[in-house]
PDB file of C-alpha atoms in Angstrom:
ATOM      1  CA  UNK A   1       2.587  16.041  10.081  1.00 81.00           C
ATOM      2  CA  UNK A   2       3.545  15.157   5.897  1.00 86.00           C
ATOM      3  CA  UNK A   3       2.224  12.430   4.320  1.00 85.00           C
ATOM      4  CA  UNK A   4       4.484   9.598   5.504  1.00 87.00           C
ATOM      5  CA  UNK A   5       3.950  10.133   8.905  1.00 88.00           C
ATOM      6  CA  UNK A   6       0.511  10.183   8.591  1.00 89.00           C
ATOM      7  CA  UNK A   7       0.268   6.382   6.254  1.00 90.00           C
ATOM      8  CA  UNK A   8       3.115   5.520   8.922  1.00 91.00           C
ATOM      9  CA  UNK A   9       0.354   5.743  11.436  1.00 91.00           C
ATOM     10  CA  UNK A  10      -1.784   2.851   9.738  1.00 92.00           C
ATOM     11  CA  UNK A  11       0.927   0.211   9.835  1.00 94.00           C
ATOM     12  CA  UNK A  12      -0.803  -3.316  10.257  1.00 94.00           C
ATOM     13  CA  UNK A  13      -3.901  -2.208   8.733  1.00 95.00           C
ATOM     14  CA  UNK A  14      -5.094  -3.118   5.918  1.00 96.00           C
ATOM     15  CA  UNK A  15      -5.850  -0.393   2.984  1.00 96.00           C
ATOM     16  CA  UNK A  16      -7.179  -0.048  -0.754  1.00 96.00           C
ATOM     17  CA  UNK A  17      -4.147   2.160  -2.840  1.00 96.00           C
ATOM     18  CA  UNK A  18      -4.831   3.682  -5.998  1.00 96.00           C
ATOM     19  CA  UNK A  19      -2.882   4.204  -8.443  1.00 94.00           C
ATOM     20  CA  UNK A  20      -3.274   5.635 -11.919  1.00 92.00           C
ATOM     21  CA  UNK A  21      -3.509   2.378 -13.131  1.00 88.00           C
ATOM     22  CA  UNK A  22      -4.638   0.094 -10.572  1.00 90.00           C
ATOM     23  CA  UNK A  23      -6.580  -0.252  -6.946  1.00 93.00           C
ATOM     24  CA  UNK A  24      -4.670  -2.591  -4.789  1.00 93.00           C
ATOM     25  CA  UNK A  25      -6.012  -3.795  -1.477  1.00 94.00           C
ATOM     26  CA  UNK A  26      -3.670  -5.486   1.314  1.00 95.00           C
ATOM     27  CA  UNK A  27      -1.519  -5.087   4.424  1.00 96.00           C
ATOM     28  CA  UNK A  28       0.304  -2.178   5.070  1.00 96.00           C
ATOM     29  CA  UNK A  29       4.006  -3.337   6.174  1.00 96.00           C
ATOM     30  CA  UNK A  30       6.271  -0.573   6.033  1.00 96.00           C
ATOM     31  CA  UNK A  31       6.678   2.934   4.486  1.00 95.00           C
ATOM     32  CA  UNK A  32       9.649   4.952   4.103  1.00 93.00           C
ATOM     33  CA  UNK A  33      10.883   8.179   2.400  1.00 90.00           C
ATOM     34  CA  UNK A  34      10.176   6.722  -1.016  1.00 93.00           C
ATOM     35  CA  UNK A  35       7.772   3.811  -1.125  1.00 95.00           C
ATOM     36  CA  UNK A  36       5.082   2.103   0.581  1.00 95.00           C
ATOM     37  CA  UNK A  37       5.157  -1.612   0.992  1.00 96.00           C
ATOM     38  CA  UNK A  38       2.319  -3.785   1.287  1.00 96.00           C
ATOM     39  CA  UNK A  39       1.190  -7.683   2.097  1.00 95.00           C
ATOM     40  CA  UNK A  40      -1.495  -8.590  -0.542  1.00 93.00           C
ATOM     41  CA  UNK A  41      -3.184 -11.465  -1.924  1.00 89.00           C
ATOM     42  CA  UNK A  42      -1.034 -13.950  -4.479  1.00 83.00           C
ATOM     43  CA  UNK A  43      -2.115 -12.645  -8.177  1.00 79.00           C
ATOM     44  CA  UNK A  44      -2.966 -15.174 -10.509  1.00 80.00           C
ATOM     45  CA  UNK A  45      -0.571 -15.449 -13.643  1.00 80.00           C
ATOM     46  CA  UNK A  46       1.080 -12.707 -11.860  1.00 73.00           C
ATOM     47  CA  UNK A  47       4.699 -12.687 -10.561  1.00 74.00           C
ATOM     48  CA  UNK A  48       5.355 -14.765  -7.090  1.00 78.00           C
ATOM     49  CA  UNK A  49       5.390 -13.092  -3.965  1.00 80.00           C
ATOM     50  CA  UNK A  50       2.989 -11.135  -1.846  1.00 89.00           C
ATOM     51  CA  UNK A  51       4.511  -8.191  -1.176  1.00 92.00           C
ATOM     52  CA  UNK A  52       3.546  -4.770  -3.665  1.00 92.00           C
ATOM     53  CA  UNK A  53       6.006  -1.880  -3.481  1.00 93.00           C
ATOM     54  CA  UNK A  54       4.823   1.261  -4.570  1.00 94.00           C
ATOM     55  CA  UNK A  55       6.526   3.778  -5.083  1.00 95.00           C
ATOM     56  CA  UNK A  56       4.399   7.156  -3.034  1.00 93.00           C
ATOM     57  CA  UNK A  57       5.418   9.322  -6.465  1.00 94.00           C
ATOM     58  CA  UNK A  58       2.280   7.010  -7.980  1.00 94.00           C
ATOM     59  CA  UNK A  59      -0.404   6.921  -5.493  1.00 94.00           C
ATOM     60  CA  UNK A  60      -3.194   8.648  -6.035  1.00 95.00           C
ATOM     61  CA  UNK A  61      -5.141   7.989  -2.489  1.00 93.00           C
ATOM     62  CA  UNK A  62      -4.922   5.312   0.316  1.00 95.00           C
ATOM     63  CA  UNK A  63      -8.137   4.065   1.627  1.00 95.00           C
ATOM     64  CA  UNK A  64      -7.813   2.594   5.544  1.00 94.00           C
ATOM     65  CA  UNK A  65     -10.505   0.051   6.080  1.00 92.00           C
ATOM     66  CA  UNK A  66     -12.657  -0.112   9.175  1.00 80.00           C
ATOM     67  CA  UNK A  67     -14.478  -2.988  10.515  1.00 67.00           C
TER      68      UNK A  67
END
């Protein structure tokens, strides 16, 4: 089992992803052989949408949170 498979395995959930720049919490959607996509929270002053793409090159660690 690589890495993909094993985030694949969390779709629905919701996470914390850090990268080197920035910890963003939301949804996981989707992820394929180059990037993870996530639902998250509308940012304020920040562009429209609520979905994050991130590239898996730039994570750092993914976080799955529990109840």
């Amino acid at each position: 089992m690589n890495f993909k498979e094993l985030v694949q395995g969390f779709t629905g959930e919701e996470v914390e992803v850090m990268t080197s720049g920035d910890l963003i919490v939301g949804t996981l959607i989707s992820v394929n052989k180059a990037s993870l996509l996530m639902k998250i929270p509308p940012i304020m002053y920040g562009p429209p949408g609520d979905v994050a793409l991130i590239p898996l090159r730039s994570i750092e660690f993914i976080r799955i949170l529990t109840d």
